Amino acid sequence: QKEVEQNSGPLSVPEGAIASLNCTYSDRGSQSFFWYRQYSGKSPELIMSIYSNGDKEDGRFTAQLNKASQYVSLLIRDSQPSDSATYLCAGHGSSNTGKLIFGQGTTLQVKP
Amino acid sequence: KAGVTQTPRYLIKTRGQQVTLSCSPISGHRSVSWYQQTPGQGLQFLFEYFSETQRNKGNFPGRFSGRQFSNSRSEMNVSTLELGDSALYLCASHPAFETEAFFGQGTRLTVV
């Protein structure tokens, strides 16, 4: 069973701090990974895509991929209360497909 | 560019009935996937369509079916509804395989 695993949290950080969200995956063949943010009652919103080893930065967000360790992370700098949401990590279940396998999500709480 | 459009947004059905959900992908996207999201199971893959062909199917009973039309719009159908089918049903469109998925607002189905 190909899996993506996340700590469900909640992860609580003070406003202005760095939030670190982590994800591991079991399928070494997975090449691309995505982070989605989901507010309560809403649909997932894509915030980061990462396709190669290393770091990718976009504004306050940095995604990190380590294929050797089968590990993906998302760092949120200068966390804001509006960042409070569930963060979903997803990877492609197999090649040449659009199918995504999602982790259970990590709930982030940013306290003012 | 318009996003992914799902209709209806909310549905209440009775056990034993059937339901059809609709999804219009982002213009130019030919790949559509469907997911079921429940509090206990998270986001579970239902099926994926590309050029009117089902490419992948998740581990759901045969009561769940779908199709895609020549204009890339997709529908999913659930027959003989059960209480456990109450969930948020999400449609996502992809620009290509192994790339990011963009989600619609979802259809909230309640079976009573």
PDB file of N, CA and C in Angstrom, chain A residues 32 34 36 38 42-44 46 49 51 88 92 94-100 102 104, chain B residues 35 37 40-43 45 48 55-56 90 94 97-105:
ATOM      1  N   SER A  32       6.737  13.626  -7.683  1.00  0.00           N
ATOM      2  CA  SER A  32       6.227  14.981  -7.486  1.00  0.00           C
ATOM      3  C   SER A  32       5.330  15.032  -6.263  1.00  0.00           C
ATOM      4  N   PHE A  34       3.025  17.736  -3.434  1.00  0.00           N
ATOM      5  CA  PHE A  34       2.240  18.961  -3.388  1.00  0.00           C
ATOM      6  C   PHE A  34       1.774  19.214  -1.962  1.00  0.00           C
ATOM      7  N   TYR A  36      -1.231  21.265   0.025  1.00  0.00           N
ATOM      8  CA  TYR A  36      -2.514  21.941  -0.092  1.00  0.00           C
ATOM      9  C   TYR A  36      -2.902  22.490   1.277  1.00  0.00           C
ATOM     10  N   GLN A  38      -6.266  23.639   3.475  1.00  0.00           N
ATOM     11  CA  GLN A  38      -7.712  23.482   3.486  1.00  0.00           C
ATOM     12  C   GLN A  38      -8.288  24.132   4.741  1.00  0.00           C
ATOM     13  N   LYS A  42     -14.046  24.130   3.472  1.00  0.00           N
ATOM     14  CA  LYS A  42     -13.664  24.540   2.110  1.00  0.00           C
ATOM     15  C   LYS A  42     -12.910  23.412   1.406  1.00  0.00           C
ATOM     16  N   SER A  43     -12.632  23.621   0.123  1.00  0.00           N
ATOM     17  CA  SER A  43     -11.893  22.620  -0.641  1.00  0.00           C
ATOM     18  C   SER A  43     -10.393  22.895  -0.545  1.00  0.00           C
ATOM     19  N   PRO A  44      -9.565  21.898  -0.841  1.00  0.00           N
ATOM     20  CA  PRO A  44      -8.111  22.102  -0.774  1.00  0.00           C
ATOM     21  C   PRO A  44      -7.635  23.114  -1.816  1.00  0.00           C
ATOM     22  N   LEU A  46      -4.125  24.551  -3.605  1.00  0.00           N
ATOM     23  CA  LEU A  46      -2.709  24.267  -3.831  1.00  0.00           C
ATOM     24  C   LEU A  46      -1.854  25.452  -3.400  1.00  0.00           C
ATOM     25  N   SER A  49       4.150  23.200  -5.083  1.00  0.00           N
ATOM     26  CA  SER A  49       4.478  21.984  -5.820  1.00  0.00           C
ATOM     27  C   SER A  49       5.987  21.829  -5.762  1.00  0.00           C
ATOM     28  N   TYR A  51       9.105  19.176  -7.383  1.00  0.00           N
ATOM     29  CA  TYR A  51       9.336  18.063  -8.286  1.00  0.00           C
ATOM     30  C   TYR A  51      10.747  17.492  -8.177  1.00  0.00           C
ATOM     31  N   LEU A  88      -2.392  19.590   3.794  1.00  0.00           N
ATOM     32  CA  LEU A  88      -2.388  18.250   3.221  1.00  0.00           C
ATOM     33  C   LEU A  88      -1.169  18.070   2.334  1.00  0.00           C
ATOM     34  N   HIS A  92       2.065  11.693  -6.118  1.00  0.00           N
ATOM     35  CA  HIS A  92       1.449  10.879  -7.160  1.00  0.00           C
ATOM     36  C   HIS A  92       1.671   9.409  -6.848  1.00  0.00           C
ATOM     37  N   SER A  94       1.505   6.805  -8.826  1.00  0.00           N
ATOM     38  CA  SER A  94       2.267   6.068  -9.824  1.00  0.00           C
ATOM     39  C   SER A  94       2.542   6.997 -10.989  1.00  0.00           C
ATOM     40  N   SER A  95       3.390   6.548 -11.876  1.00  0.00           N
ATOM     41  CA  SER A  95       3.777   7.424 -12.977  1.00  0.00           C
ATOM     42  C   SER A  95       2.666   7.518 -14.021  1.00  0.00           C
ATOM     43  N   ASN A  96       2.725   8.549 -14.805  1.00  0.00           N
ATOM     44  CA  ASN A  96       1.813   8.734 -15.920  1.00  0.00           C
ATOM     45  C   ASN A  96       0.344   8.731 -15.482  1.00  0.00           C
ATOM     46  N   THR A  97       0.088   9.398 -14.367  1.00  0.00           N
ATOM     47  CA  THR A  97      -1.268   9.455 -13.837  1.00  0.00           C
ATOM     48  C   THR A  97      -1.484  10.770 -13.119  1.00  0.00           C
ATOM     49  N   GLY A  98      -2.749  11.119 -13.002  1.00  0.00           N
ATOM     50  CA  GLY A  98      -3.076  12.300 -12.213  1.00  0.00           C
ATOM     51  C   GLY A  98      -3.456  11.970 -10.794  1.00  0.00           C
ATOM     52  N   LYS A  99      -3.542  10.677 -10.491  1.00  0.00           N
ATOM     53  CA  LYS A  99      -3.992  10.249  -9.170  1.00  0.00           C
ATOM     54  C   LYS A  99      -3.039  10.723  -8.085  1.00  0.00           C
ATOM     55  N   LEU A 100      -3.605  11.315  -7.051  1.00  0.00           N
ATOM     56  CA  LEU A 100      -2.829  11.768  -5.907  1.00  0.00           C
ATOM     57  C   LEU A 100      -3.171  10.937  -4.684  1.00  0.00           C
ATOM     58  N   PHE A 102      -3.070  11.264  -0.667  1.00  0.00           N
ATOM     59  CA  PHE A 102      -2.998  12.313   0.334  1.00  0.00           C
ATOM     60  C   PHE A 102      -2.675  11.744   1.710  1.00  0.00           C
ATOM     61  N   GLN A 104      -3.156  12.393   5.888  1.00  0.00           N
ATOM     62  CA  GLN A 104      -4.365  12.718   6.638  1.00  0.00           C
ATOM     63  C   GLN A 104      -4.464  14.205   6.977  1.00  0.00           C
TER      64      GLN A 104
ATOM     65  N   TYR B  35     -12.475  12.739  -5.798  1.00  0.00           N
ATOM     66  CA  TYR B  35     -12.075  12.311  -4.464  1.00  0.00           C
ATOM     67  C   TYR B  35     -13.261  12.422  -3.518  1.00  0.00           C
ATOM     68  N   GLN B  37     -14.017  12.965   0.524  1.00  0.00           N
ATOM     69  CA  GLN B  37     -13.389  13.384   1.770  1.00  0.00           C
ATOM     70  C   GLN B  37     -14.362  13.230   2.930  1.00  0.00           C
ATOM     71  N   GLY B  40     -13.184  10.767   8.892  1.00  0.00           N
ATOM     72  CA  GLY B  40     -12.451   9.590   9.348  1.00  0.00           C
ATOM     73  C   GLY B  40     -11.417   9.072   8.365  1.00  0.00           C
ATOM     74  N   GLN B  41     -11.707   9.180   7.081  1.00  0.00           N
ATOM     75  CA  GLN B  41     -10.840   8.583   6.051  1.00  0.00           C
ATOM     76  C   GLN B  41     -10.004   9.597   5.299  1.00  0.00           C
ATOM     77  N   GLY B  42     -10.250  10.858   5.479  1.00  0.00           N
ATOM     78  CA  GLY B  42      -9.485  11.850   4.740  1.00  0.00           C
ATOM     79  C   GLY B  42      -9.898  11.876   3.276  1.00  0.00           C
ATOM     80  N   LEU B  43      -8.939  12.272   2.435  1.00  0.00           N
ATOM     81  CA  LEU B  43      -9.198  12.352   0.996  1.00  0.00           C
ATOM     82  C   LEU B  43      -8.873  11.019   0.343  1.00  0.00           C
ATOM     83  N   PHE B  45      -9.123   8.694  -3.180  1.00  0.00           N
ATOM     84  CA  PHE B  45      -9.241   8.747  -4.631  1.00  0.00           C
ATOM     85  C   PHE B  45     -10.371   7.857  -5.106  1.00  0.00           C
ATOM     86  N   GLU B  48     -10.136   8.559 -12.078  1.00  0.00           N
ATOM     87  CA  GLU B  48      -9.473   9.543 -12.917  1.00  0.00           C
ATOM     88  C   GLU B  48      -9.891   9.302 -14.354  1.00  0.00           C
ATOM     89  N   ARG B  55      -8.857   6.067 -16.379  1.00  0.00           N
ATOM     90  CA  ARG B  55      -7.476   5.601 -16.314  1.00  0.00           C
ATOM     91  C   ARG B  55      -7.173   4.890 -15.003  1.00  0.00           C
ATOM     92  N   ASN B  56      -7.835   5.304 -13.969  1.00  0.00           N
ATOM     93  CA  ASN B  56      -7.590   4.730 -12.652  1.00  0.00           C
ATOM     94  C   ASN B  56      -8.885   4.696 -11.881  1.00  0.00           C
ATOM     95  N   LEU B  90     -15.034  15.877  -4.137  1.00  0.00           N
ATOM     96  CA  LEU B  90     -14.186  16.875  -4.763  1.00  0.00           C
ATOM     97  C   LEU B  90     -13.751  16.431  -6.143  1.00  0.00           C
ATOM     98  N   HIS B  94      -6.363  18.522 -13.983  1.00  0.00           N
ATOM     99  CA  HIS B  94      -4.910  18.516 -14.097  1.00  0.00           C
ATOM    100  C   HIS B  94      -4.513  18.996 -15.484  1.00  0.00           C
ATOM    101  N   PHE B  97      -0.364  14.731 -16.684  1.00  0.00           N
ATOM    102  CA  PHE B  97      -0.132  13.699 -15.676  1.00  0.00           C
ATOM    103  C   PHE B  97       1.022  14.109 -14.770  1.00  0.00           C
ATOM    104  N   GLU B  98       0.975  13.636 -13.551  1.00  0.00           N
ATOM    105  CA  GLU B  98       2.023  13.864 -12.560  1.00  0.00           C
ATOM    106  C   GLU B  98       2.269  15.337 -12.296  1.00  0.00           C
ATOM    107  N   THR B  99       1.246  16.154 -12.496  1.00  0.00           N
ATOM    108  CA  THR B  99       1.330  17.563 -12.150  1.00  0.00           C
ATOM    109  C   THR B  99       0.306  17.875 -11.075  1.00  0.00           C
ATOM    110  N   GLU B 100       0.278  19.140 -10.694  1.00  0.00           N
ATOM    111  CA  GLU B 100      -0.625  19.544  -9.624  1.00  0.00           C
ATOM    112  C   GLU B 100      -2.078  19.403 -10.047  1.00  0.00           C
ATOM    113  N   ALA B 101      -2.926  19.231  -9.045  1.00  0.00           N
ATOM    114  CA  ALA B 101      -4.366  19.157  -9.251  1.00  0.00           C
ATOM    115  C   ALA B 101      -5.008  20.397  -8.669  1.00  0.00           C
ATOM    116  N   PHE B 102      -5.998  20.901  -9.368  1.00  0.00           N
ATOM    117  CA  PHE B 102      -6.734  22.077  -8.909  1.00  0.00           C
ATOM    118  C   PHE B 102      -8.163  21.638  -8.596  1.00  0.00           C
ATOM    119  N   PHE B 103      -8.569  21.918  -7.371  1.00  0.00           N
ATOM    120  CA  PHE B 103      -9.852  21.419  -6.901  1.00  0.00           C
ATOM    121  C   PHE B 103     -10.984  22.413  -7.096  1.00  0.00           C
ATOM    122  N   GLY B 104     -12.153  21.859  -7.333  1.00  0.00           N
ATOM    123  CA  GLY B 104     -13.369  22.640  -7.295  1.00  0.00           C
ATOM    124  C   GLY B 104     -13.812  22.858  -5.861  1.00  0.00           C
ATOM    125  N   GLN B 105     -14.951  23.544  -5.708  1.00  0.00           N
ATOM    126  CA  GLN B 105     -15.455  23.868  -4.375  1.00  0.00           C
ATOM    127  C   GLN B 105     -16.045  22.657  -3.668  1.00  0.00           C
TER     128      GLN B 105
END
